[in-house]
GROMACS .gro file of C-alpha atoms in nm:
model
  326
    1MET     CA    1   9.994   3.553  15.503
    2ASP     CA    2  10.065   3.473  15.139
    3ASN     CA    3  10.410   3.331  15.083
    4GLY     CA    4  10.330   3.149  14.761
    5ARG     CA    5  10.507   3.413  14.551
    6ALA     CA    6  10.862   3.303  14.468
    7MET     CA    7  11.151   3.544  14.527
    8LYS     CA    8  11.522   3.481  14.492
    9VAL     CA    9  11.732   3.676  14.744
   10LEU     CA   10  12.098   3.748  14.677
   11LEU     CA   11  12.270   3.824  15.008
   12CYS     CA   12  12.576   4.036  14.943
   13ALA     CA   13  12.889   3.946  15.133
   14PRO     CA   14  13.076   4.109  15.288
   15ARG     CA   15  12.802   4.324  15.443
   16GLY     CA   16  12.733   4.488  15.777
   17PHE     CA   17  12.979   4.554  16.057
   18CYS     CA   18  13.341   4.628  15.974
   19ALA     CA   19  13.632   4.592  16.216
   20GLY     CA   20  13.634   4.964  16.300
   21VAL     CA   21  13.264   4.968  16.390
   22ASP     CA   22  13.292   4.645  16.588
   23ARG     CA   23  13.586   4.791  16.781
   24ALA     CA   24  13.405   5.118  16.857
   25ILE     CA   25  13.099   4.938  16.992
   26GLN     CA   26  13.318   4.711  17.205
   27ILE     CA   27  13.492   5.015  17.354
   28VAL     CA   28  13.158   5.152  17.477
   29GLU     CA   29  13.038   4.813  17.605
   30ILE     CA   30  13.362   4.732  17.788
   31ALA     CA   31  13.382   5.083  17.935
   32LEU     CA   32  13.031   5.033  18.074
   33GLU     CA   33  13.131   4.696  18.220
   34ARG     CA   34  13.448   4.833  18.375
   35PHE     CA   35  13.343   5.179  18.493
   36GLY     CA   36  12.966   5.147  18.521
   37ALA     CA   37  12.700   5.381  18.388
   38PRO     CA   38  12.686   5.648  18.272
   39VAL     CA   39  12.957   5.650  18.009
   40TYR     CA   40  12.938   5.953  17.780
   41VAL     CA   41  12.988   5.929  17.405
   42ARG     CA   42  13.053   6.235  17.191
   43HIS     CA   43  12.842   6.201  16.877
   44GLU     CA   44  12.682   5.874  16.765
   45ILE     CA   45  12.946   5.606  16.817
   46VAL     CA   46  12.854   5.481  16.469
   47HIS     CA   47  12.578   5.594  16.234
   48ASN     CA   48  12.306   5.349  16.328
   49ARG     CA   49  12.013   5.435  16.552
   50TYR     CA   50  11.951   5.072  16.648
   51VAL     CA   51  12.308   5.040  16.775
   52VAL     CA   52  12.293   5.374  16.956
   53GLN     CA   53  11.963   5.282  17.123
   54SER     CA   54  12.100   4.947  17.241
   55LEU     CA   55  12.399   5.121  17.399
   56GLU     CA   56  12.173   5.383  17.556
   57ASP     CA   57  11.975   5.099  17.712
   58LYS     CA   58  12.299   4.976  17.872
   59GLY     CA   59  12.382   5.318  18.018
   60ALA     CA   60  12.563   5.513  17.745
   61VAL     CA   61  12.474   5.882  17.720
   62PHE     CA   62  12.526   6.042  17.378
   63VAL     CA   63  12.610   6.410  17.348
   64GLU     CA   64  12.706   6.631  17.056
   65GLU     CA   65  12.950   6.850  17.248
   66LEU     CA   66  13.156   6.811  17.566
   67GLU     CA   67  12.974   7.107  17.723
   68GLU     CA   68  12.667   6.884  17.759
   69ILE     CA   69  12.850   6.651  17.998
   70GLU     CA   70  12.749   6.726  18.355
   71ALA     CA   71  12.974   6.478  18.540
   72ASP     CA   72  13.343   6.544  18.476
   73ASP     CA   73  13.440   6.226  18.663
   74ARG     CA   74  13.280   5.992  18.409
   75PRO     CA   75  13.450   5.837  18.104
   76VAL     CA   76  13.401   6.006  17.767
   77ILE     CA   77  13.438   5.819  17.438
   78PHE     CA   78  13.507   5.980  17.101
   79SER     CA   79  13.317   5.822  16.811
   80ALA     CA   80  13.459   5.605  16.533
   81HIS     CA   81  13.455   5.905  16.297
   82GLY     CA   82  13.731   6.091  16.482
   83VAL     CA   83  13.733   6.438  16.636
   84PRO     CA   84  13.919   6.766  16.577
   85LYS     CA   85  14.225   6.819  16.794
   86GLU     CA   86  14.052   7.105  16.972
   87VAL     CA   87  13.801   6.856  17.115
   88GLU     CA   88  14.082   6.646  17.264
   89ALA     CA   89  14.245   6.963  17.398
   90ASP     CA   90  13.915   7.070  17.555
   91ALA     CA   91  13.875   6.729  17.718
   92ALA     CA   92  14.229   6.743  17.854
   93ALA     CA   93  14.178   7.097  17.986
   94ARG     CA   94  13.872   6.977  18.179
   95ASN     CA   95  14.067   6.674  18.310
   96LEU     CA   96  13.815   6.440  18.150
   97PHE     CA   97  13.904   6.073  18.123
   98PHE     CA   98  13.852   6.001  17.756
   99LEU     CA   99  13.884   5.697  17.532
  100ASP     CA  100  13.934   5.736  17.158
  101ALA     CA  101  13.723   5.499  16.945
  102THR     CA  102  13.837   5.656  16.618
  103CYS     CA  103  13.866   5.390  16.350
  104PRO     CA  104  14.238   5.316  16.293
  105LEU     CA  105  14.187   5.371  15.920
  106VAL     CA  106  14.057   5.722  15.991
  107SER     CA  107  14.355   5.780  16.222
  108LYS     CA  108  14.578   5.677  15.930
  109VAL     CA  109  14.431   5.962  15.723
  110HIS     CA  110  14.492   6.202  16.014
  111ARG     CA  111  14.860   6.099  16.024
  112GLU     CA  112  14.890   6.142  15.647
  113ALA     CA  113  14.751   6.495  15.677
  114GLU     CA  114  15.000   6.583  15.949
  115ILE     CA  115  15.294   6.452  15.744
  116HIS     CA  116  15.188   6.650  15.436
  117HIS     CA  117  15.149   6.963  15.649
  118LYS     CA  118  15.497   6.922  15.799
  119ARG     CA  119  15.637   6.894  15.446
  120GLY     CA  120  15.474   7.224  15.349
  121ARG     CA  121  15.202   7.085  15.125
  122HIS     CA  122  14.857   7.235  15.086
  123ILE     CA  123  14.609   6.950  15.142
  124LEU     CA  124  14.298   6.872  14.939
  125LEU     CA  125  14.050   6.651  15.123
  126ILE     CA  126  13.801   6.460  14.908
  127GLY     CA  127  13.485   6.418  15.113
  128HIS     CA  128  13.138   6.535  15.206
  129ALA     CA  129  13.093   6.870  15.381
  130GLY     CA  130  12.967   6.840  15.736
  131HIS     CA  131  13.032   6.468  15.775
  132PRO     CA  132  13.185   6.402  16.121
  133GLU     CA  133  13.486   6.227  15.969
  134VAL     CA  134  13.557   6.526  15.744
  135VAL     CA  135  13.516   6.767  16.036
  136GLY     CA  136  13.756   6.557  16.242
  137THR     CA  137  14.016   6.529  15.966
  138MET     CA  138  14.011   6.900  15.882
  139GLY     CA  139  14.037   6.970  16.253
  140GLN     CA  140  14.376   6.799  16.278
  141LEU     CA  141  14.552   7.097  16.125
  142PRO     CA  142  14.538   7.479  16.137
  143GLU     CA  143  14.246   7.642  15.959
  144GLY     CA  144  14.307   7.703  15.590
  145THR     CA  145  14.567   7.429  15.545
  146VAL     CA  146  14.312   7.165  15.439
  147GLU     CA  147  14.064   7.238  15.160
  148LEU     CA  148  13.754   7.027  15.096
  149ILE     CA  149  13.655   6.914  14.748
  150GLU     CA  150  13.339   6.714  14.684
  151THR     CA  151  13.309   6.681  14.305
  152VAL     CA  152  13.508   6.683  13.982
  153ARG     CA  153  13.365   7.031  13.920
  154ASP     CA  154  13.532   7.153  14.239
  155VAL     CA  155  13.871   7.058  14.094
  156ALA     CA  156  13.828   7.302  13.806
  157ARG     CA  157  13.749   7.584  14.050
  158LEU     CA  158  14.049   7.529  14.277
  159ASP     CA  159  14.283   7.820  14.338
  160VAL     CA  160  14.575   7.669  14.528
  161PRO     CA  161  14.867   7.862  14.680
  162ASP     CA  162  15.138   7.650  14.512
  163PRO     CA  163  15.055   7.381  14.252
  164ALA     CA  164  15.398   7.225  14.310
  165ASN     CA  165  15.323   7.158  14.679
  166LEU     CA  166  14.993   6.977  14.688
  167ALA     CA  167  14.864   6.654  14.842
  168TRP     CA  168  14.528   6.482  14.843
  169ILE     CA  169  14.365   6.261  15.106
  170SER     CA  170  14.008   6.131  15.129
  171GLN     CA  171  13.723   6.041  15.357
  172THR     CA  172  13.725   5.664  15.412
  173THR     CA  173  13.360   5.597  15.318
  174LEU     CA  174  13.330   5.745  14.969
  175SER     CA  175  13.222   5.592  14.641
  176VAL     CA  176  13.528   5.422  14.497
  177ASP     CA  177  13.435   5.516  14.140
  178ASP     CA  178  13.345   5.878  14.217
  179THR     CA  179  13.671   5.924  14.407
  180LYS     CA  180  13.872   5.779  14.118
  181ALA     CA  181  13.717   6.037  13.888
  182ILE     CA  182  13.809   6.322  14.123
  183VAL     CA  183  14.164   6.191  14.168
  184SER     CA  184  14.201   6.161  13.790
  185ALA     CA  185  14.093   6.525  13.752
  186LEU     CA  186  14.340   6.631  14.023
  187ASN     CA  187  14.628   6.446  13.858
  188GLU     CA  188  14.543   6.597  13.522
  189ARG     CA  189  14.532   6.953  13.655
  190PHE     CA  190  14.814   6.920  13.910
  191PRO     CA  191  15.068   6.662  13.784
  192ALA     CA  192  15.290   6.711  14.089
  193ILE     CA  193  15.017   6.636  14.343
  194VAL     CA  194  15.104   6.368  14.602
  195GLY     CA  195  14.854   6.099  14.698
  196PRO     CA  196  14.841   5.837  14.974
  197HIS     CA  197  15.076   5.538  14.962
  198LYS     CA  198  14.763   5.325  15.001
  199ASP     CA  199  14.408   5.426  14.908
  200ASP     CA  200  14.232   5.610  15.193
  201ILE     CA  201  13.894   5.452  15.117
  202CYS     CA  202  13.873   5.173  15.371
  203TYR     CA  203  13.873   4.804  15.287
  204ALA     CA  204  13.517   4.759  15.416
  205THR     CA  205  13.374   5.040  15.204
  206THR     CA  206  13.550   4.901  14.897
  207ASN     CA  207  13.445   4.541  14.964
  208ARG     CA  208  13.080   4.626  15.022
  209GLN     CA  209  13.063   4.833  14.705
  210GLU     CA  210  13.228   4.555  14.502
  211ALA     CA  211  12.978   4.302  14.638
  212VAL     CA  212  12.689   4.526  14.529
  213LYS     CA  213  12.841   4.579  14.184
  214ALA     CA  214  12.868   4.201  14.140
  215VAL     CA  215  12.493   4.143  14.177
  216ALA     CA  216  12.324   4.474  14.090
  217ALA     CA  217  12.259   4.396  13.724
  218ASP     CA  218  12.103   4.060  13.819
  219CYS     CA  219  11.858   4.216  14.065
  220ASP     CA  220  11.517   4.368  14.001
  221ALA     CA  221  11.557   4.562  14.325
  222MET     CA  222  11.799   4.600  14.613
  223ILE     CA  223  11.758   4.675  14.982
  224ILE     CA  224  12.041   4.849  15.166
  225VAL     CA  225  12.015   4.832  15.544
  226GLY     CA  226  12.170   5.142  15.695
  227ALA     CA  227  12.113   5.493  15.825
  228PRO     CA  228  12.041   5.798  15.607
  229ASN     CA  229  12.333   5.981  15.775
  230SER     CA  230  12.570   5.689  15.704
  231SER     CA  231  12.797   5.784  15.415
  232ASN     CA  232  12.897   5.428  15.330
  233SER     CA  233  12.532   5.316  15.328
  234GLN     CA  234  12.426   5.601  15.099
  235ARG     CA  235  12.711   5.512  14.865
  236LEU     CA  236  12.589   5.150  14.848
  237ARG     CA  237  12.251   5.269  14.725
  238GLU     CA  238  12.414   5.490  14.461
  239VAL     CA  239  12.646   5.209  14.352
  240ALA     CA  240  12.351   4.968  14.315
  241LEU     CA  241  12.174   5.208  14.081
  242SER     CA  242  12.481   5.297  13.878
  243ALA     CA  243  12.573   4.927  13.843
  244GLY     CA  244  12.244   4.842  13.676
  245CYS     CA  245  11.984   4.775  13.944
  246PRO     CA  246  11.664   4.963  13.850
  247ARG     CA  247  11.551   5.013  14.209
  248ALA     CA  248  11.745   5.050  14.536
  249GLN     CA  249  11.600   5.142  14.873
  250LEU     CA  250  11.794   5.247  15.184
  251ILE     CA  251  11.610   5.152  15.502
  252GLN     CA  252  11.691   5.162  15.872
  253ARG     CA  253  11.440   4.898  15.984
  254ALA     CA  254  11.228   4.636  15.809
  255SER     CA  255  10.910   4.815  15.913
  256GLU     CA  256  10.990   5.086  15.655
  257ILE     CA  257  10.951   4.840  15.368
  258ASP     CA  258  10.624   4.827  15.173
  259VAL     CA  259  10.653   4.457  15.090
  260GLU     CA  260  10.351   4.461  14.858
  261SER     CA  261  10.538   4.699  14.629
  262TYR     CA  262  10.790   4.419  14.570
  263ASP     CA  263  10.533   4.177  14.425
  264GLY     CA  264  10.685   4.200  14.078
  265VAL     CA  265  11.042   4.145  14.199
  266ALA     CA  266  11.184   3.808  14.103
  267THR     CA  267  11.538   3.868  14.233
  268LEU     CA  268  11.609   4.090  14.533
  269GLY     CA  269  11.956   4.189  14.646
  270ILE     CA  270  12.019   4.269  15.013
  271THR     CA  271  12.323   4.427  15.173
  272ALA     CA  272  12.401   4.635  15.481
  273GLY     CA  273  12.625   4.932  15.549
  274ALA     CA  274  12.929   4.898  15.773
  275SER     CA  275  12.737   5.031  16.076
  276ALA     CA  276  12.437   4.798  16.045
  277PRO     CA  277  12.421   4.481  16.258
  278GLU     CA  278  12.326   4.147  16.104
  279GLU     CA  279  12.008   4.120  16.311
  280LEU     CA  280  11.861   4.404  16.104
  281VAL     CA  281  11.927   4.204  15.786
  282GLU     CA  282  11.753   3.905  15.945
  283GLU     CA  283  11.462   4.133  16.031
  284VAL     CA  284  11.434   4.227  15.662
  285LEU     CA  285  11.441   3.861  15.556
  286ASP     CA  286  11.164   3.778  15.806
  287ARG     CA  287  10.948   4.058  15.666
  288PHE     CA  288  10.983   3.933  15.310
  289ALA     CA  289  10.939   3.569  15.416
  290ALA     CA  290  10.595   3.654  15.551
  291ARG     CA  291  10.479   3.735  15.197
  292PHE     CA  292  10.714   3.547  14.963
  293SER     CA  293  10.863   3.201  14.929
  294LEU     CA  294  11.230   3.290  14.953
  295THR     CA  295  11.530   3.118  14.800
  296LEU     CA  296  11.845   3.254  14.961
  297GLU     CA  297  12.182   3.267  14.789
  298SER     CA  298  12.504   3.414  14.924
  299ALA     CA  299  12.695   3.636  14.680
  300ARG     CA  300  13.041   3.662  14.835
  301THR     CA  301  13.316   3.862  14.665
  302ALA     CA  302  13.575   3.885  14.947
  303ASP     CA  303  13.672   3.747  15.286
  304GLU     CA  304  13.751   3.991  15.566
  305THR     CA  305  13.997   3.896  15.840
  306ILE     CA  306  14.118   4.239  15.953
  307VAL     CA  307  14.142   4.288  16.330
  308PHE     CA  308  14.189   4.618  16.514
  309PRO     CA  309  14.315   4.606  16.875
  310LEU     CA  310  14.125   4.776  17.153
  311PRO     CA  311  14.282   5.066  17.345
  312ARG     CA  312  14.548   4.928  17.579
  313LEU     CA  313  14.352   5.028  17.889
  314LEU     CA  314  14.059   4.806  17.788
  315ARG     CA  315  14.239   4.503  17.644
  316ASP     CA  316  14.255   4.302  17.965
  317THR     CA  317  13.880   4.359  18.010
  318ALA     CA  318  13.778   4.219  17.672
  319LYS     CA  319  13.627   3.873  17.674
  320PRO     CA  320  13.764   3.616  17.425
  321GLU     CA  321  13.429   3.583  17.251
  322LYS     CA  322  13.435   3.956  17.182
  323ALA     CA  323  13.743   3.947  16.964
  324VAL     CA  324  13.711   4.203  16.687
  325ALA     CA  325  13.628   4.046  16.353
  326GLY     CA  326  13.666   4.205  16.012
   0.00000   0.00000   0.00000
């Protein structure tokens, strides 16, 4: 071990779990406590393999589709990303007992989409094709009534049925800056377009990106703890690079880091996506501490106090120490 090399570590805050992720994990854990194993979960409850594995160890069984569930008498939980209405209808038709762990901020976007549809507006959804949240949001309404756009270039190619009856909504985990550019292009091309009363990008996504922006230019490199299929984690890496950090690496576990390659790094920034638990950040710090003499500094840009209630059925089962924290 050689920890004589000095390294300053800027720990971004807020980082890691958001209230929606914390709530979703609690729903699975409390369902297991109350109903016993197995409890089925459609899709990864959140995009983090470490979290999924820990819940599997407790008795959760993850499936991609309801058809994979063999025992119709066991609870089924829908992931934090939300599901199309046809999935809920299928579950109801099979008399499955299901719990919805959809993040309330994603549910807010679903409600916005329904309101726009009732008012006769064609809906443009800013998001990433194939992401579970996008699939779930588009699945709230009849096919063809919601159109996906991913880039500013897509705006120029749009052929909408009625420019006077348009609305836009967005995935909650996008890059704040990229989304602003797309919205600006939409407003320029379609002046009558209606947007959300409050930005659809969630508070946690925004806060974590702002924390990265605040330190990126001061860092020689940044580590983002998160999963490759996590949209908000991928956006943190992109934001770090665009905000002036010359090197940013997205990792799931500390074992993926080649610590020797960081020998020339004087200041390292570390953050974590909204689905990554703090123990994985501590794991990263331990790995660097084995080679470097670390000086830790917290770089906090916001305080988070948002709380999301659990589903009514599970509230009396929750333990006080498991209160959802933002």
